CSV table of C-alpha atoms in Angstrom, one decimal:
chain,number,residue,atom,x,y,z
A,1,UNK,CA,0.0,0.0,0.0
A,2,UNK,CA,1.2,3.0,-0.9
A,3,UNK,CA,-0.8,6.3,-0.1
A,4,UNK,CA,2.0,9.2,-0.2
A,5,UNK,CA,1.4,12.0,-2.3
A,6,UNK,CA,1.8,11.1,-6.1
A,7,UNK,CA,3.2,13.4,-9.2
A,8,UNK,CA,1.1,16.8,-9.2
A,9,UNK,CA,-0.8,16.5,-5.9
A,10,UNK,CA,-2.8,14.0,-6.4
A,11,UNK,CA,-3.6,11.6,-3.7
A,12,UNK,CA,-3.5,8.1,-3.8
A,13,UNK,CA,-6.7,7.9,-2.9
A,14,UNK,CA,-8.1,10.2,-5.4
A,15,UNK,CA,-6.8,8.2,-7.6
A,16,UNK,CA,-8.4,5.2,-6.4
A,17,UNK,CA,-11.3,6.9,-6.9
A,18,UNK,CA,-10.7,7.2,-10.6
A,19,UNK,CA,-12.1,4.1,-11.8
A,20,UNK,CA,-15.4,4.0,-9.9
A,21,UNK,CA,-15.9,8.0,-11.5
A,22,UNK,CA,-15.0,6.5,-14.8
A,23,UNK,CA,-17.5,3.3,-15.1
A,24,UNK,CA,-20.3,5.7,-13.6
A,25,UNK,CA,-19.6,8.1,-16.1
A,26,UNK,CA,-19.6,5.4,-19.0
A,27,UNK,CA,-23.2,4.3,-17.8
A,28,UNK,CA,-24.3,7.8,-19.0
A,29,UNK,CA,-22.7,7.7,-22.4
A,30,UNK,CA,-25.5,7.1,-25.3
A,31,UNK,CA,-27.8,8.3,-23.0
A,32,UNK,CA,-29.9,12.0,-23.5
A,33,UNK,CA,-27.5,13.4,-20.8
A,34,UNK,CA,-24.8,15.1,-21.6
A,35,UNK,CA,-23.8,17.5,-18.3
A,36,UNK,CA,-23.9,16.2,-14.6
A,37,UNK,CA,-23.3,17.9,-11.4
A,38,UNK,CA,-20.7,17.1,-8.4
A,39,UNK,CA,-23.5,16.5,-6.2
A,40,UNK,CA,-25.1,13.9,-8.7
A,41,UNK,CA,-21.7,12.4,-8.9
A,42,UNK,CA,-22.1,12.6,-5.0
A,43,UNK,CA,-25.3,11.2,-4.3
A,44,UNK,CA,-24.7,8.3,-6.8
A,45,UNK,CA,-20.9,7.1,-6.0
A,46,UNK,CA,-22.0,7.7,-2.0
A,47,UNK,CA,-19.2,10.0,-1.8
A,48,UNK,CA,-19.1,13.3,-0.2
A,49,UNK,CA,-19.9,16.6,-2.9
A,50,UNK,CA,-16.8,18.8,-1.6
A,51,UNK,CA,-14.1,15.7,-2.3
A,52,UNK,CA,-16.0,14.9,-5.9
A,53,UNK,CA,-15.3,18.4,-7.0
A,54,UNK,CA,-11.4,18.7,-5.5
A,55,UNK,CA,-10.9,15.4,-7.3
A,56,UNK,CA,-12.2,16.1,-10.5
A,57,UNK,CA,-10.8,19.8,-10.0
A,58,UNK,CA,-7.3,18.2,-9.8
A,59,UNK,CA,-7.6,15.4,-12.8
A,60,UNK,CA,-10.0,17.8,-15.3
A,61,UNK,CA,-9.3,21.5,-16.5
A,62,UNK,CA,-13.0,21.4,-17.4
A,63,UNK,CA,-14.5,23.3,-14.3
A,64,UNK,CA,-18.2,22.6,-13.9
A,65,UNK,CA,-20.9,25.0,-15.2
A,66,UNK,CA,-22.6,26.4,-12.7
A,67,UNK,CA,-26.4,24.5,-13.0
A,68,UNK,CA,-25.2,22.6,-16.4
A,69,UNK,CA,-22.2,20.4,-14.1
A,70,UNK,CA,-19.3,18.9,-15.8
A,71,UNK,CA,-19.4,17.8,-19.8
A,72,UNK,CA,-19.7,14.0,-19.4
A,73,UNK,CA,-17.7,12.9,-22.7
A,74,UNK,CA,-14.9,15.7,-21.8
A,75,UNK,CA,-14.8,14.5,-17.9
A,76,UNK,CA,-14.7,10.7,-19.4
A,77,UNK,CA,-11.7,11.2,-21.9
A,78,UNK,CA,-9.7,13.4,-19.1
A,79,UNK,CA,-10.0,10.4,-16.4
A,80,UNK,CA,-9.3,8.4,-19.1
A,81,UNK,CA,-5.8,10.4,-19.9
A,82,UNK,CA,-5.5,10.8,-16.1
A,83,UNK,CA,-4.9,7.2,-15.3
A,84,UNK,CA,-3.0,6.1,-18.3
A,85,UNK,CA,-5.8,4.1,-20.2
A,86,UNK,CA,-3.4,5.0,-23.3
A,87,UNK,CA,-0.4,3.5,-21.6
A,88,UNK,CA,0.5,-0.3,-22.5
A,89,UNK,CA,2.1,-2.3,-19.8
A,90,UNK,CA,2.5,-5.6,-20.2
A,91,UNK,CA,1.9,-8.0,-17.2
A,92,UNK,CA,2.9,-11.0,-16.1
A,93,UNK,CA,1.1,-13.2,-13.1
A,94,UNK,CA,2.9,-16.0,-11.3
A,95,UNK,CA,0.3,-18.4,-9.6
A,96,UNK,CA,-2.3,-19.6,-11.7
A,97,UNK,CA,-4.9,-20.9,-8.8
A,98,UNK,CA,-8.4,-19.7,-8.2
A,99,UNK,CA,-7.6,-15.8,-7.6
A,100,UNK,CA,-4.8,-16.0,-10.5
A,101,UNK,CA,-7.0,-17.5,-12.9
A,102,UNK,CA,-10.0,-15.1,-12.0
A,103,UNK,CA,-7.1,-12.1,-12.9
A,104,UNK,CA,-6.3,-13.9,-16.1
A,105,UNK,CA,-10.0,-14.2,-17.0
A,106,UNK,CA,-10.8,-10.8,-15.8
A,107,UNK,CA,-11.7,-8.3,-18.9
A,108,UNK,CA,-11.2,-5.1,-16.9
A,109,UNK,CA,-7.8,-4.6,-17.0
A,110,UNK,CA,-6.9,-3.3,-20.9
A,111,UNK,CA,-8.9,-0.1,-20.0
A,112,UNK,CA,-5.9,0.7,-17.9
A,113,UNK,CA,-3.3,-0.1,-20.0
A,114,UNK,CA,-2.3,-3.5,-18.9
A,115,UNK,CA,-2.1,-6.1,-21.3
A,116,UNK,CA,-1.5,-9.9,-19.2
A,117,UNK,CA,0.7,-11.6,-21.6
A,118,UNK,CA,1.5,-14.9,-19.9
A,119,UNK,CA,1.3,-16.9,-16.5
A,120,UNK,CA,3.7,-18.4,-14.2
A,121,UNK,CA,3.1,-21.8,-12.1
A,122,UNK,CA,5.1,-24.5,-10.7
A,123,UNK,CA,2.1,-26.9,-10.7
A,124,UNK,CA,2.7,-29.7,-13.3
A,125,UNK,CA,-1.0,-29.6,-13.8
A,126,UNK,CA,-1.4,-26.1,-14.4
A,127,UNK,CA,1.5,-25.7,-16.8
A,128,UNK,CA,0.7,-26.2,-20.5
A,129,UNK,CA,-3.0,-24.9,-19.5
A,130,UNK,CA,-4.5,-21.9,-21.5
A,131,UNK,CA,-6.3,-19.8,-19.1
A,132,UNK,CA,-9.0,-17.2,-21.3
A,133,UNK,CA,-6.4,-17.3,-23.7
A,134,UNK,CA,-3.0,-16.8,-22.2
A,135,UNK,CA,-0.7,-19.6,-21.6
A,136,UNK,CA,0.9,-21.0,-18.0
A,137,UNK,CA,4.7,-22.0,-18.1
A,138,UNK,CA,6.5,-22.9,-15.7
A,139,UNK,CA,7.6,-21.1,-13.1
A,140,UNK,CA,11.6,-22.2,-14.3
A,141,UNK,CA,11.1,-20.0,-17.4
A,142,UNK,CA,10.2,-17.4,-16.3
A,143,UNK,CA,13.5,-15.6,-16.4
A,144,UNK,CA,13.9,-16.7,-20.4
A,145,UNK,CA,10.6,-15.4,-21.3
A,146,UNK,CA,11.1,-11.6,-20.0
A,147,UNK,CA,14.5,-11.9,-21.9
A,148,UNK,CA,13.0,-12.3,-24.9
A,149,UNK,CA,9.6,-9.9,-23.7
A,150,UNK,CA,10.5,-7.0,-21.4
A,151,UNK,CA,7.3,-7.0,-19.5
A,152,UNK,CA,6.9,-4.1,-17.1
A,153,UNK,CA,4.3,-5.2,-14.3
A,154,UNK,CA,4.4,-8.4,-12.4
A,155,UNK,CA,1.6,-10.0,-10.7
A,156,UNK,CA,1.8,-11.8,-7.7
A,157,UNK,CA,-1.3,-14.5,-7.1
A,158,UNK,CA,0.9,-17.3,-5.2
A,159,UNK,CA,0.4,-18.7,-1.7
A,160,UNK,CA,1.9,-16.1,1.4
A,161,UNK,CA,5.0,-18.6,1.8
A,162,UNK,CA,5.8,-18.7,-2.2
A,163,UNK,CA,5.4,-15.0,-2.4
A,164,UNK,CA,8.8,-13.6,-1.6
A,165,UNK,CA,10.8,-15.9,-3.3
A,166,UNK,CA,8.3,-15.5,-6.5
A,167,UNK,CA,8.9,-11.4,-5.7
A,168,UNK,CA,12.7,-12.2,-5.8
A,169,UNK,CA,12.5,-13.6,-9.1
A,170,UNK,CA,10.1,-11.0,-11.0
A,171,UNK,CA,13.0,-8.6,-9.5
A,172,UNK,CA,15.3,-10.2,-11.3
A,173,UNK,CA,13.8,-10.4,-14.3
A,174,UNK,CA,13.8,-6.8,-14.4
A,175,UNK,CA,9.8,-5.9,-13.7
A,176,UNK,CA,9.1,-2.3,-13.0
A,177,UNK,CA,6.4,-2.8,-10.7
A,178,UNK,CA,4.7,-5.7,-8.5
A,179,UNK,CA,1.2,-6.5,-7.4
A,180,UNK,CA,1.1,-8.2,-4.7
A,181,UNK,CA,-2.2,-10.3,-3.5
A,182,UNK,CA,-0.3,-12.5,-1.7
A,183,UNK,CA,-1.3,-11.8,2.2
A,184,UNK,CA,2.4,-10.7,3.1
A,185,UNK,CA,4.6,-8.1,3.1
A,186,UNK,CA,7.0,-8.2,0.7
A,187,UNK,CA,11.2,-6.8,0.7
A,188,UNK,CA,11.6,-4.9,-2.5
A,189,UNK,CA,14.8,-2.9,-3.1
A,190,UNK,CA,14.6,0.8,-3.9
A,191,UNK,CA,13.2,1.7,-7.2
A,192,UNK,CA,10.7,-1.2,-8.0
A,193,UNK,CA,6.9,-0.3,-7.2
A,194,UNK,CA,5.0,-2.6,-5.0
A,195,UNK,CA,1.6,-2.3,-4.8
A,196,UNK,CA,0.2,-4.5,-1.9
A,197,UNK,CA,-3.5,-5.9,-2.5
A,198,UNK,CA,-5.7,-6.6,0.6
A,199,UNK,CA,-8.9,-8.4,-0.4
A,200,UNK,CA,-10.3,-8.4,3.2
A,201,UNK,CA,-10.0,-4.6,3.3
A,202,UNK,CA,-13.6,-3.5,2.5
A,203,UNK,CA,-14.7,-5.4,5.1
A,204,UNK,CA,-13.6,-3.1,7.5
A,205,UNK,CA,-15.6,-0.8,6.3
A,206,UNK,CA,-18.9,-2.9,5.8
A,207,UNK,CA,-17.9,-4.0,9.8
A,208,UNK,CA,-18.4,-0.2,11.2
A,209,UNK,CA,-21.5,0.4,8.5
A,210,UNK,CA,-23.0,-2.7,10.1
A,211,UNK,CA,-22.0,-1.5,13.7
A,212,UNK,CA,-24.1,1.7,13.4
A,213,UNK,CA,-27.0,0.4,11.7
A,214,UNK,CA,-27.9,-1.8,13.9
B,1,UNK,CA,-17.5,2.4,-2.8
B,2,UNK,CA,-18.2,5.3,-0.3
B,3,UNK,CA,-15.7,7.4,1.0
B,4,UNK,CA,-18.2,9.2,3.5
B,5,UNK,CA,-17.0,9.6,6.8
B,6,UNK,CA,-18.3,7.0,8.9
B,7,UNK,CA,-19.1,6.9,12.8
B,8,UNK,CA,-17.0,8.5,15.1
B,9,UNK,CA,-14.6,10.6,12.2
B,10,UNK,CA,-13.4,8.1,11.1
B,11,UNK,CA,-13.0,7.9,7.1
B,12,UNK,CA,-13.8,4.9,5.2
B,13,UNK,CA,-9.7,5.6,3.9
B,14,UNK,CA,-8.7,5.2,7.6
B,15,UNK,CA,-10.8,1.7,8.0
B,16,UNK,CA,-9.4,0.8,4.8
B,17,UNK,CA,-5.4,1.2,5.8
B,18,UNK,CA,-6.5,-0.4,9.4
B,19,UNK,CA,-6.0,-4.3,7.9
B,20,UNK,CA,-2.1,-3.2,6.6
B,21,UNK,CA,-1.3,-1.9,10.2
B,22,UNK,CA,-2.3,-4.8,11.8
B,23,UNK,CA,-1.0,-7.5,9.5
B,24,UNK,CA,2.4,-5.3,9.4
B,25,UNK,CA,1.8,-5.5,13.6
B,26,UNK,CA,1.1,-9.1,13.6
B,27,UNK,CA,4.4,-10.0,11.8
B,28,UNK,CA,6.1,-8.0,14.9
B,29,UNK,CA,4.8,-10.2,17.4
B,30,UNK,CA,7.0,-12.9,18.5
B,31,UNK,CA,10.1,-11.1,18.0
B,32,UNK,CA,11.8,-9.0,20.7
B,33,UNK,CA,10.2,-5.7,19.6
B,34,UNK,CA,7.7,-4.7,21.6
B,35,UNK,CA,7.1,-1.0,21.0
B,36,UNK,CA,6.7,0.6,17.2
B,37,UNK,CA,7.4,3.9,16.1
B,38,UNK,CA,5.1,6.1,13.6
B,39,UNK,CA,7.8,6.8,11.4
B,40,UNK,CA,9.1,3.4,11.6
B,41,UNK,CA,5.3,2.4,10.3
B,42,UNK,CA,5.0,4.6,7.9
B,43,UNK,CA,8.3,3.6,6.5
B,44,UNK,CA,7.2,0.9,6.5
B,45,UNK,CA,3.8,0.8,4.8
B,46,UNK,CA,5.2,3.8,2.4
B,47,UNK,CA,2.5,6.0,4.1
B,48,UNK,CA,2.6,9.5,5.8
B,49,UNK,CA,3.8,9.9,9.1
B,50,UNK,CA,1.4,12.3,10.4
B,51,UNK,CA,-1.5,10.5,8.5
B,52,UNK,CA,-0.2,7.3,10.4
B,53,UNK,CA,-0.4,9.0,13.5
B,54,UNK,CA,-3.8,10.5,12.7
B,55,UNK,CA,-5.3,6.8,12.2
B,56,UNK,CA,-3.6,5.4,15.1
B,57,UNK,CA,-4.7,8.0,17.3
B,58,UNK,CA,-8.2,7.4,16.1
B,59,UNK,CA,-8.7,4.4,16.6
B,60,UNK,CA,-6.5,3.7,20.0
B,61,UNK,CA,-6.6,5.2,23.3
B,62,UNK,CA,-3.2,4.6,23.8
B,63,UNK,CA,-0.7,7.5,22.9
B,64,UNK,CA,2.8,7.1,21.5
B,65,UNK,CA,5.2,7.1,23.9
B,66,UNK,CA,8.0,10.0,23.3
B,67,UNK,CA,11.0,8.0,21.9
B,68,UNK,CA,9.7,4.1,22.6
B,69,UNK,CA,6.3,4.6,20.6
B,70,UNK,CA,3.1,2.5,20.3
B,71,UNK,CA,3.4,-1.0,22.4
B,72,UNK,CA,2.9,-3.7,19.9
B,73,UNK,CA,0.7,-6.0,21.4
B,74,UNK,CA,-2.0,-3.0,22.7
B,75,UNK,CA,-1.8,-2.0,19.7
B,76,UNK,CA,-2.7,-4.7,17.9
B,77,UNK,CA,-5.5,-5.1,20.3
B,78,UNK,CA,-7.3,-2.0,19.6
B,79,UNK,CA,-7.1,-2.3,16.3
B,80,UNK,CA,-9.0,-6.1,15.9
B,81,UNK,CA,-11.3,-4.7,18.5
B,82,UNK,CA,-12.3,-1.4,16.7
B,83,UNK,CA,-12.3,-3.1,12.6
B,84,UNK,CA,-14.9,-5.7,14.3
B,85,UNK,CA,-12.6,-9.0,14.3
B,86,UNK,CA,-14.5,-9.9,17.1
B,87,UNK,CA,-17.9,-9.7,15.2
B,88,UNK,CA,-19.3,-12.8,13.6
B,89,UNK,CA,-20.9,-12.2,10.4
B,90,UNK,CA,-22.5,-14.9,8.3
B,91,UNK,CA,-21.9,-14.6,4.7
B,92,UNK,CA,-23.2,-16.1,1.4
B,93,UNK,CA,-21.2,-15.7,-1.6
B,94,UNK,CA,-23.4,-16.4,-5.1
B,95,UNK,CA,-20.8,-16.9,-8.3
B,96,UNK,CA,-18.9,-20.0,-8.2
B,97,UNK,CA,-16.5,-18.8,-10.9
B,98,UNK,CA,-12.5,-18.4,-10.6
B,99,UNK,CA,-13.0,-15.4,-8.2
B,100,UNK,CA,-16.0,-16.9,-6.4
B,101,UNK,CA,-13.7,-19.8,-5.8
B,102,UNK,CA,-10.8,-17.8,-4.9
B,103,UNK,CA,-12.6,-16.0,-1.8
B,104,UNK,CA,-14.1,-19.1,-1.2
B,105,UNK,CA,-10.6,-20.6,-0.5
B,106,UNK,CA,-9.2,-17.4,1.3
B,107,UNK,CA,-8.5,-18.2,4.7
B,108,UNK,CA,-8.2,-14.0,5.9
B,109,UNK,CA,-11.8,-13.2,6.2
B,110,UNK,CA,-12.4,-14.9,9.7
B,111,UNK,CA,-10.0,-12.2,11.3
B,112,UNK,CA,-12.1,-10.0,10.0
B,113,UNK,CA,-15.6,-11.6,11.1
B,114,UNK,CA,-16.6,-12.7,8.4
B,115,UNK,CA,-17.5,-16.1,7.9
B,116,UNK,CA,-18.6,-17.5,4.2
B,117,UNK,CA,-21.2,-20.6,5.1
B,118,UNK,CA,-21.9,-21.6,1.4
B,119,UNK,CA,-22.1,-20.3,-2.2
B,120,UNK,CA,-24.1,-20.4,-4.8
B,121,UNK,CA,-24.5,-20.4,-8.6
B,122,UNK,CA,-26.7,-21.7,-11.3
B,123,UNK,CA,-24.4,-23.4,-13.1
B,124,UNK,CA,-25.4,-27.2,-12.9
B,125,UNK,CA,-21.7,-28.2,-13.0
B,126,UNK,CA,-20.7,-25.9,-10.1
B,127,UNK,CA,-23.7,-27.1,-8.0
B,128,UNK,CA,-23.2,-29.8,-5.2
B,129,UNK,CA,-19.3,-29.0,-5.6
B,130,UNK,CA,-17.6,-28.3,-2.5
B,131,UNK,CA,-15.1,-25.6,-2.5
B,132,UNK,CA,-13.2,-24.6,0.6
B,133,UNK,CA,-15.3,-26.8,2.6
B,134,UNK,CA,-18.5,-24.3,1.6
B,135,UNK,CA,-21.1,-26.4,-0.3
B,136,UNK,CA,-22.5,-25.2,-4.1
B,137,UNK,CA,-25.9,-24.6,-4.0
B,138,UNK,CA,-28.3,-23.5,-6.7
B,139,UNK,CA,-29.2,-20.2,-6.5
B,140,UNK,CA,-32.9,-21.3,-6.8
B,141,UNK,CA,-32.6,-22.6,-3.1
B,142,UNK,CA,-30.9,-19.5,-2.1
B,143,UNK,CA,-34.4,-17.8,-0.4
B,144,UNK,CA,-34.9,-21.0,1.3
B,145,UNK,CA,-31.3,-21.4,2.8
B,146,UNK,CA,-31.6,-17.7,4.2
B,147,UNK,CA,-35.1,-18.6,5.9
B,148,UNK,CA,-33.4,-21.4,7.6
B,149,UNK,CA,-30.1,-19.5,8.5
B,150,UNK,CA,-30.0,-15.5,8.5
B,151,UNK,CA,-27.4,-13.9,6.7
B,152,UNK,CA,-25.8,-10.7,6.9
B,153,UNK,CA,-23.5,-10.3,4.1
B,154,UNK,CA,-23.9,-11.3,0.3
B,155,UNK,CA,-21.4,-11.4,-2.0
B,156,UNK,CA,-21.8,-11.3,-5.5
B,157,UNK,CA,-18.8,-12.5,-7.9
B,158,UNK,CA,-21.2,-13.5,-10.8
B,159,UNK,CA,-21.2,-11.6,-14.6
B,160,UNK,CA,-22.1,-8.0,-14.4
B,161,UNK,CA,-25.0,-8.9,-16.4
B,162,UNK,CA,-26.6,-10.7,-14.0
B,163,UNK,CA,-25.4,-8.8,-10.3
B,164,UNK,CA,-28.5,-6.9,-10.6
B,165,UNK,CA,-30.8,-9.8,-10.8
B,166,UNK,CA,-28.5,-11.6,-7.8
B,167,UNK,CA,-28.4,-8.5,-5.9
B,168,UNK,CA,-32.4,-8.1,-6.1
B,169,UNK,CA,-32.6,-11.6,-4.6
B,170,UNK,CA,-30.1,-11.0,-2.1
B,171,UNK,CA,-32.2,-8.1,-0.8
B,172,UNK,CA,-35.5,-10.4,-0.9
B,173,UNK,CA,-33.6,-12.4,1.3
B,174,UNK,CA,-33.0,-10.1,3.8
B,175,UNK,CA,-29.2,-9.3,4.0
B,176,UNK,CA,-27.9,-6.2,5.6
B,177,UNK,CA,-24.8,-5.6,2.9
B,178,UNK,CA,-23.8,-6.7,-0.1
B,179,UNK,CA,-20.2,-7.2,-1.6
B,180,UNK,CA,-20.4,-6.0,-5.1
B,181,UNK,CA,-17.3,-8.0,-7.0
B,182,UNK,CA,-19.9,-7.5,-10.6
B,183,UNK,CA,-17.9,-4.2,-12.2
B,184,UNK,CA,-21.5,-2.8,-12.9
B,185,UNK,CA,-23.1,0.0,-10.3
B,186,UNK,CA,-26.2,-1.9,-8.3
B,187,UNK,CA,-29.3,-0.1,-7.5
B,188,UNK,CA,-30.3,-1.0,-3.6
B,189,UNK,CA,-32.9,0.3,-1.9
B,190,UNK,CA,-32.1,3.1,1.4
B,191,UNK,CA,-30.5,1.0,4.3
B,192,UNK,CA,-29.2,-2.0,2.6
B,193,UNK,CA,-25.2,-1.2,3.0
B,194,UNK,CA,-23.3,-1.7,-0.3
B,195,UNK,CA,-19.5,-1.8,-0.6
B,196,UNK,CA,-18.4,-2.0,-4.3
B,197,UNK,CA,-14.8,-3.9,-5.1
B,198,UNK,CA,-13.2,-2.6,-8.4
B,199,UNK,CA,-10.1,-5.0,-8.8
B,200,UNK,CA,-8.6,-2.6,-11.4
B,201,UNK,CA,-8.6,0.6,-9.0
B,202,UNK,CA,-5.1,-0.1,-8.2
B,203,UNK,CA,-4.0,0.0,-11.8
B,204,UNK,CA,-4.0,3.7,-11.7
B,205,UNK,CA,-1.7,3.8,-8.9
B,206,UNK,CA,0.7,1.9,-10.4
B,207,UNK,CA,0.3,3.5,-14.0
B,208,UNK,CA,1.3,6.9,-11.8
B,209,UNK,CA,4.2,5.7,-10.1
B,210,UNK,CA,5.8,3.9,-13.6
B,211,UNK,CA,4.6,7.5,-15.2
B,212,UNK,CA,6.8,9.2,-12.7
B,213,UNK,CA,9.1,7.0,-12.9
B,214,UNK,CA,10.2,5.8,-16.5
């Protein structure tokens, strides 16, 4: 997890925030409506009005009209730009169990630029699979195939133990960044992005919402 | 997702960094450290200091000592007490895909109260699998099972085409929050708590940091 300040101001979590403005946003394309407000924006992402406008503010030079809102096909191609949805990363995931193979499966992840070209096991019977059409090597070539494919973002889906010795090897292999699911923290050196993924998270969150409703 | 502040000040941001600090805690314990730093934390977890201090103050009564800092173990304490580890939540998840399977199999949700008690899916060759140790059920008998055992929290890991439908059932059978894993906004009636999961939302943090960094 990483929530320091990123380039130009703009928070972590703003930009976590990003994606759920973005596939609002889309649900209003090829619709009659063309302008919406920061407090529609509000109301609909359960968000508070003042932090929709300060994020948009710091992602969009569009400024809102005042009763006509924000341009909806101008605010969708700025987020766009914003989080790199023209950027091309290519990914690789090591760990091709349940989670790994819902990744692999997953259709989400081109409209932000990453492209997951190939996946890592050390199974015998996961290797040779194809998995919603990308292939599982084994884990032992790993190193051979980013010689011959640079691939800039690796993804880490094996169990806790496995993790930092799979994290070790992605390093070496010259990966810019890592995304970790693996429960676990992992020792990077300087220089290489981890991004840490906690599933369980949200529930946190459900946890207090539940503890004051009833 | 909602970021709105949620009882006692505390932002749904806060509740969301609460499951790193206390896994980064836990892997302290049985060693000889028994008191933590803020700095050292947010070294650590490559947060902000004075944020770190801001949630830990929140949700603990215990102050920082000058120069020794937090004591590990209290610590630790407060936190599972205030993020409801000591809740017991029955859950039902319906969408026995990869990802269904995957949460299914992930053994972190009991520290966090939550216990999955069965899935469900309309699949024929998912039903009567077990998964986990969590039965398959059709999702026709999914009122029935919720009659016969109360459940708090649905999840939903099925196609986005059909989360509406899944979460309208869901609601007919009486949960108090759903888990949106579908990337498609639900409509809920008022008082049904829902916490939507985008898997991709990290994507942008990571396409920042390479952007800053290559």
């Amino acid at each position: 997890m990483s929530d320091k300040n990123l380039p130009n101001q703009v928070s972590a979590n703003t930009l976590r925030r990003l994606p759920y403005y973005l596939s609002y946003l889309k649900t209003l394309k090829n619709t009659d409506v063309s302008y919406i407000s920061a407090p529609v924006i509000a109301s609909e992402l359960d968000l508070n009005e003042v932090q929709v406008r300060k994020d948009l503010a710091a992602i969009s030079s569009v400024a809102g009209k005042p009763k006509k809102g924000f341009e909806i096909d101008v605010l969708i191609n700025d987020i766009q730009a914003y989080i790199g949805c023209d950027v091309n990363n290519c990914g690789i995931l090591v760990g091709a169990g349940h989670l790994g193979r819902a990744l692999l499966a997953y259709s989400g992840f081109e409209a932000y630029g990453l492209n997951i070209i190939a996946a890592f096991d050390s199974n015998p019977a996961a290797v040779g699979k194809d998995i919603a059409g990308k292939s599982v090597y084994h884990t032992d070539a790993l190193l051979d195939f980013c010689k011959k494919t640079p691939v800039t973002i690796g993804i880490i889906t094996v169990p806790a133990e496995d993790a930092q010795e799979i994290c070790d090897l992605l390093i070496k292999a010259n990966v810019k960044a890592i995304w970790n699911f693996a429960p676990v923290k992992l020792c990077t050196p300087d220089g290489v992005i981890i991004q840490n993924e906690n599933i369980a998270a949200s529930l946190t969150i459900i946890n207090k919402k539940l503890a004051e409703q009833f």
